[in-house]
Short mmCIF file of C-alpha atoms in Angstrom, two decimals:
data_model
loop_
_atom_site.label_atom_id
_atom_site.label_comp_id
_atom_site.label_asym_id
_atom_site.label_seq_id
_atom_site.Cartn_x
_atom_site.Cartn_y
_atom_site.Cartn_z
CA UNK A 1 24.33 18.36 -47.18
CA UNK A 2 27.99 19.54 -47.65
CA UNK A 3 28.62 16.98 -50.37
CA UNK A 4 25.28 17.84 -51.85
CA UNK A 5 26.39 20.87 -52.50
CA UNK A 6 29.85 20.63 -53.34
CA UNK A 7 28.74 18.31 -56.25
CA UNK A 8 25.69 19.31 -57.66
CA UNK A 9 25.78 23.06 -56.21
CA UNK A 10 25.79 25.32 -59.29
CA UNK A 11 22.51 24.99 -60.27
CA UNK A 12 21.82 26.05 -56.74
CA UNK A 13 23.79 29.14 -57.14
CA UNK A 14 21.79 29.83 -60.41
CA UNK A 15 18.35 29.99 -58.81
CA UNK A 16 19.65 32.14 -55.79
CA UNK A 17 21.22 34.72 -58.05
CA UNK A 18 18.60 34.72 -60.65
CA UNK A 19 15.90 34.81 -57.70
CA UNK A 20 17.96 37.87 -56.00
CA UNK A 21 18.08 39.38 -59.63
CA UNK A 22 14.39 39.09 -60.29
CA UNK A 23 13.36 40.85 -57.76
CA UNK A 24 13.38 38.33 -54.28
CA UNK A 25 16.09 39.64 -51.78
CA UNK A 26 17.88 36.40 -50.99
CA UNK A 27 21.86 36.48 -50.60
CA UNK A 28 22.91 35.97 -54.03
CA UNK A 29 26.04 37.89 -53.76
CA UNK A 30 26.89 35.54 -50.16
CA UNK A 31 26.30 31.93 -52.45
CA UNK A 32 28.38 33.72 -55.26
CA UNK A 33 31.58 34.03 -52.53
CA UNK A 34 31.02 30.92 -50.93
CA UNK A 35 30.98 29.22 -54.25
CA UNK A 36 34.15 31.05 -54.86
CA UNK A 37 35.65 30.05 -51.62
CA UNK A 38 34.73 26.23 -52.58
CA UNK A 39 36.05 27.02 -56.32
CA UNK A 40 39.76 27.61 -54.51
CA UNK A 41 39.35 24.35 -52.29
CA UNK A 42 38.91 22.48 -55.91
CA UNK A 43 35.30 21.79 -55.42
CA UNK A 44 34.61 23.38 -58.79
CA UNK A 45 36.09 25.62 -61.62
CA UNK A 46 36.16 29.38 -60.96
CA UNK A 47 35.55 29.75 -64.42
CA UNK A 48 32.01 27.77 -64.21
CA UNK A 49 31.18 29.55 -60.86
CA UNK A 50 31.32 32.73 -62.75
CA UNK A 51 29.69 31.79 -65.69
CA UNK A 52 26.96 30.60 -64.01
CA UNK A 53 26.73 33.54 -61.60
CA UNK A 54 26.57 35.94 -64.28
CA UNK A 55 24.18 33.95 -66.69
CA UNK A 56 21.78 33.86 -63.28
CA UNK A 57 22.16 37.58 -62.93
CA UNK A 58 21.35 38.68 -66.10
CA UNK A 59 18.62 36.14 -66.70
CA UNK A 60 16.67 37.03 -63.55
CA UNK A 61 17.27 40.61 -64.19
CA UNK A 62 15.59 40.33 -67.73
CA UNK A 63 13.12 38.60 -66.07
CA UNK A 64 12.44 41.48 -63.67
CA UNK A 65 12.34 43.96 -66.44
CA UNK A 66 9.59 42.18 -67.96
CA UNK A 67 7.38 40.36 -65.59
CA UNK A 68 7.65 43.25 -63.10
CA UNK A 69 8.27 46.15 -64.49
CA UNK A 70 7.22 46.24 -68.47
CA UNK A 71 4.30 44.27 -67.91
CA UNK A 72 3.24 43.42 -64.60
CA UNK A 73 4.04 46.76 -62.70
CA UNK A 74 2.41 48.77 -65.18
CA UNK A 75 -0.77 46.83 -64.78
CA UNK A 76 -0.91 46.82 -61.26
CA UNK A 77 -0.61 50.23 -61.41
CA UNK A 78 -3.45 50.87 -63.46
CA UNK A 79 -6.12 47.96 -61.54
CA UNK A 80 -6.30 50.78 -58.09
CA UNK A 81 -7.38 53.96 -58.10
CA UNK A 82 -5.21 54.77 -55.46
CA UNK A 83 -2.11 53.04 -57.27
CA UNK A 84 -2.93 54.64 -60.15
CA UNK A 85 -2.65 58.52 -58.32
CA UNK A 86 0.70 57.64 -56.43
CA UNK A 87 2.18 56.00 -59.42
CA UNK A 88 1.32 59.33 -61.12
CA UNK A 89 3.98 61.03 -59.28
CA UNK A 90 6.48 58.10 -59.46
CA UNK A 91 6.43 56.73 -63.07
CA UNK A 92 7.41 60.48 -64.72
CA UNK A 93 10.51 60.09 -61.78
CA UNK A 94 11.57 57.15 -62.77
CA UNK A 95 11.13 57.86 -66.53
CA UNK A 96 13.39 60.47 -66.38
CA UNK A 97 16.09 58.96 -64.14
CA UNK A 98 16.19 55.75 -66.65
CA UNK A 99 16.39 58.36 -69.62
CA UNK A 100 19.56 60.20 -68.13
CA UNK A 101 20.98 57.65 -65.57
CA UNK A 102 19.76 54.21 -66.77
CA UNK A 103 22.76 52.72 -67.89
CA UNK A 104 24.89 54.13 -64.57
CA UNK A 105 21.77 52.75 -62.62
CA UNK A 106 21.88 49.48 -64.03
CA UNK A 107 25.44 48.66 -64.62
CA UNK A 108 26.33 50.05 -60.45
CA UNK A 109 23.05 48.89 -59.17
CA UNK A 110 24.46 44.91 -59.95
CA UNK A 111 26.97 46.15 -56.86
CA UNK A 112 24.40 47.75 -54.45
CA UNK A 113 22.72 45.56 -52.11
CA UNK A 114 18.94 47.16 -52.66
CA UNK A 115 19.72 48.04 -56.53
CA UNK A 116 21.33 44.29 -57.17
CA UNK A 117 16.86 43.16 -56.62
CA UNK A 118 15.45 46.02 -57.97
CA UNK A 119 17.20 48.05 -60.40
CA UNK A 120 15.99 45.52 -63.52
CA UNK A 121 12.18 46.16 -62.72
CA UNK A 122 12.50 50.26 -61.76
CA UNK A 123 14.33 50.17 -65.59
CA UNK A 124 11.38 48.18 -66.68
CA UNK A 125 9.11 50.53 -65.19
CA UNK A 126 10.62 53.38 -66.27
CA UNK A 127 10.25 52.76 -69.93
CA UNK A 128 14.13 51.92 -70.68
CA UNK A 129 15.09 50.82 -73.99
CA UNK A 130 15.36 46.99 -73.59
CA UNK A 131 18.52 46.65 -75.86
CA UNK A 132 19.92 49.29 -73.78
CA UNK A 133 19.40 47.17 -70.46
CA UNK A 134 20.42 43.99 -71.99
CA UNK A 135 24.00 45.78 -72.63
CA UNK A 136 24.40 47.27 -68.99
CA UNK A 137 22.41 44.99 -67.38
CA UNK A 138 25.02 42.19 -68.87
CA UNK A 139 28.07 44.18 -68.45
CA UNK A 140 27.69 44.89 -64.91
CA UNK A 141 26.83 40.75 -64.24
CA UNK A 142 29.82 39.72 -65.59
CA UNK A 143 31.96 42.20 -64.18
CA UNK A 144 30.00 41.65 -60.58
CA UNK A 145 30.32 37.82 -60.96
CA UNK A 146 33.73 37.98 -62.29
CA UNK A 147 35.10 40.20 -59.12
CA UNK A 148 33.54 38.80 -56.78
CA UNK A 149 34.09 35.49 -57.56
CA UNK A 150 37.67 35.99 -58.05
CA UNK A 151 37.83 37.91 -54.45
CA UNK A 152 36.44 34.99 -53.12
CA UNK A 153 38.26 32.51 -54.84
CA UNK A 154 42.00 33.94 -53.94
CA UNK A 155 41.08 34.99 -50.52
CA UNK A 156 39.65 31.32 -50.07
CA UNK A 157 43.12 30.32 -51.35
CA UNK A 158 45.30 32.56 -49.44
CA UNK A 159 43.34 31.28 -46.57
CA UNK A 160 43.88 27.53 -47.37
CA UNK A 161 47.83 28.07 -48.08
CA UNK A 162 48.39 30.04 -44.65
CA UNK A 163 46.61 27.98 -42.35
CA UNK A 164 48.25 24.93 -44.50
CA UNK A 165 51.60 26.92 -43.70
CA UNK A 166 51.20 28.74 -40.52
CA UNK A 167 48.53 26.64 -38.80
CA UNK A 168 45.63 27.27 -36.70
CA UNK A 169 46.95 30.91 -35.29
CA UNK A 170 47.28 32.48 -39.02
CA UNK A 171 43.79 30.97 -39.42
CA UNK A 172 42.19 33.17 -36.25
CA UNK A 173 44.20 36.44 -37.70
CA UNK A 174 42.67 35.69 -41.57
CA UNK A 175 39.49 35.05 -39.79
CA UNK A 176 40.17 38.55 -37.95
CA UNK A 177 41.11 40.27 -41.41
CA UNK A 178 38.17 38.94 -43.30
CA UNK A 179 35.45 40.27 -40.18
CA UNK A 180 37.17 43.84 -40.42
CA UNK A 181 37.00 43.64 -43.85
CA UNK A 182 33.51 42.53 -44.45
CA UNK A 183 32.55 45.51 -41.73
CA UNK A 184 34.53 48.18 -43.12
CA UNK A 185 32.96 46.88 -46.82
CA UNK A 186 29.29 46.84 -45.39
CA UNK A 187 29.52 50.40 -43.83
CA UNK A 188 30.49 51.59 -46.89
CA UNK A 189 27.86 50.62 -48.81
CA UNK A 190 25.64 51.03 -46.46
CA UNK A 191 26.86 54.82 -46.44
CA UNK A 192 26.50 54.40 -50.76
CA UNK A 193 23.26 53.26 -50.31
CA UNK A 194 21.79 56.02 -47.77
CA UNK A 195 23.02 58.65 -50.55
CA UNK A 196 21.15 56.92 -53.07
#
């Protein structure tokens, strides 16, 4: 399975980010650093891993906008009666937040666990200008993808040349780092996210 991926992985990474863009909460951002991580061990090129994570992000997020917001959410919304009176209240909202705070929305939601699946399809929804999403929604997937991917990539190579250096113990106090890290990064957004 390991060498699976290691050699015919990207395309891999492509579905699960353009699957966590569309709309399907699957770890996109989690394949995007272990790719990274496997990018520094020479597995692949961090420039391809973040190509690829940023064509899947923006691809799947177009795909949202569409399928479920232009098209498909509008329709469902219309097929129910009761749909139809709670989306009464909802659609004007989210109207007006794409028409002030679309771009923002789009461009931060790419970093935002619960925005990263569903900000394409609330812009869809909401009636913003597709040209306008195309430019935020592919600003903020390469700058997510590049990031990300080159956090992962030098912290998966800081990790390799300590433990290569150090040994076993500097691995267990990286390991250490990386947990209080990942805590301290979660909390925060989960903190973001509450706000939002």
């Amino acid at each position: 399975m390991v060498n699976f991926i290691t050699t015919h992985g990207l395309p891999i990474l492509f579905l699960v980010v353009m699957l966590e863009s569309f709309g399907v909460p699957l770890p996109g951002e989690t394949a995007l650093i272990a790719f990274g991580v496997l990018a520094a061990e020479g597995h692949y090129s961090i420039v391809a891993v973040i190509a690829v994570a940023a064509a899947a992000a923006i691809v799947g997020d177009n795909l949202g906008y569409w399928l479920l917001g232009r098209w498909g959410g509008r329709a469902l919304f219309e097929r129910w009666g009761w749909l139809r009176r709670w989306s009464s209240g909802v659609l004007p909202f989210a109207e007006r937040l794409m028409r002030r705070h679309g771009g923002k929305t789009v461009f931060f939601g790419r970093f935002i666990t619960v925005l990263r699946y569903t900000a394409a399809w609330v812009a869809g929804l909401g009636k913003m200008e597709w040209w306008r999403f195309l430019f935020w929604n592919a600003l903020g997937g390469i700058v997510w993808a590049t990031l990300v991917g080159l956090i992962a990539y030098y912290a998966g190579q800081a990790a390799a040349d300590a433990i290569k250096r150090y040994g076993f113990f500097a691995g267990i106090v990286i390991a250490v780092v990386v947990v209080i890290g990942g805590v301290v990064v979660h909390l925060g957004r989960k903190r973001l996210e509450e706000r939002i």
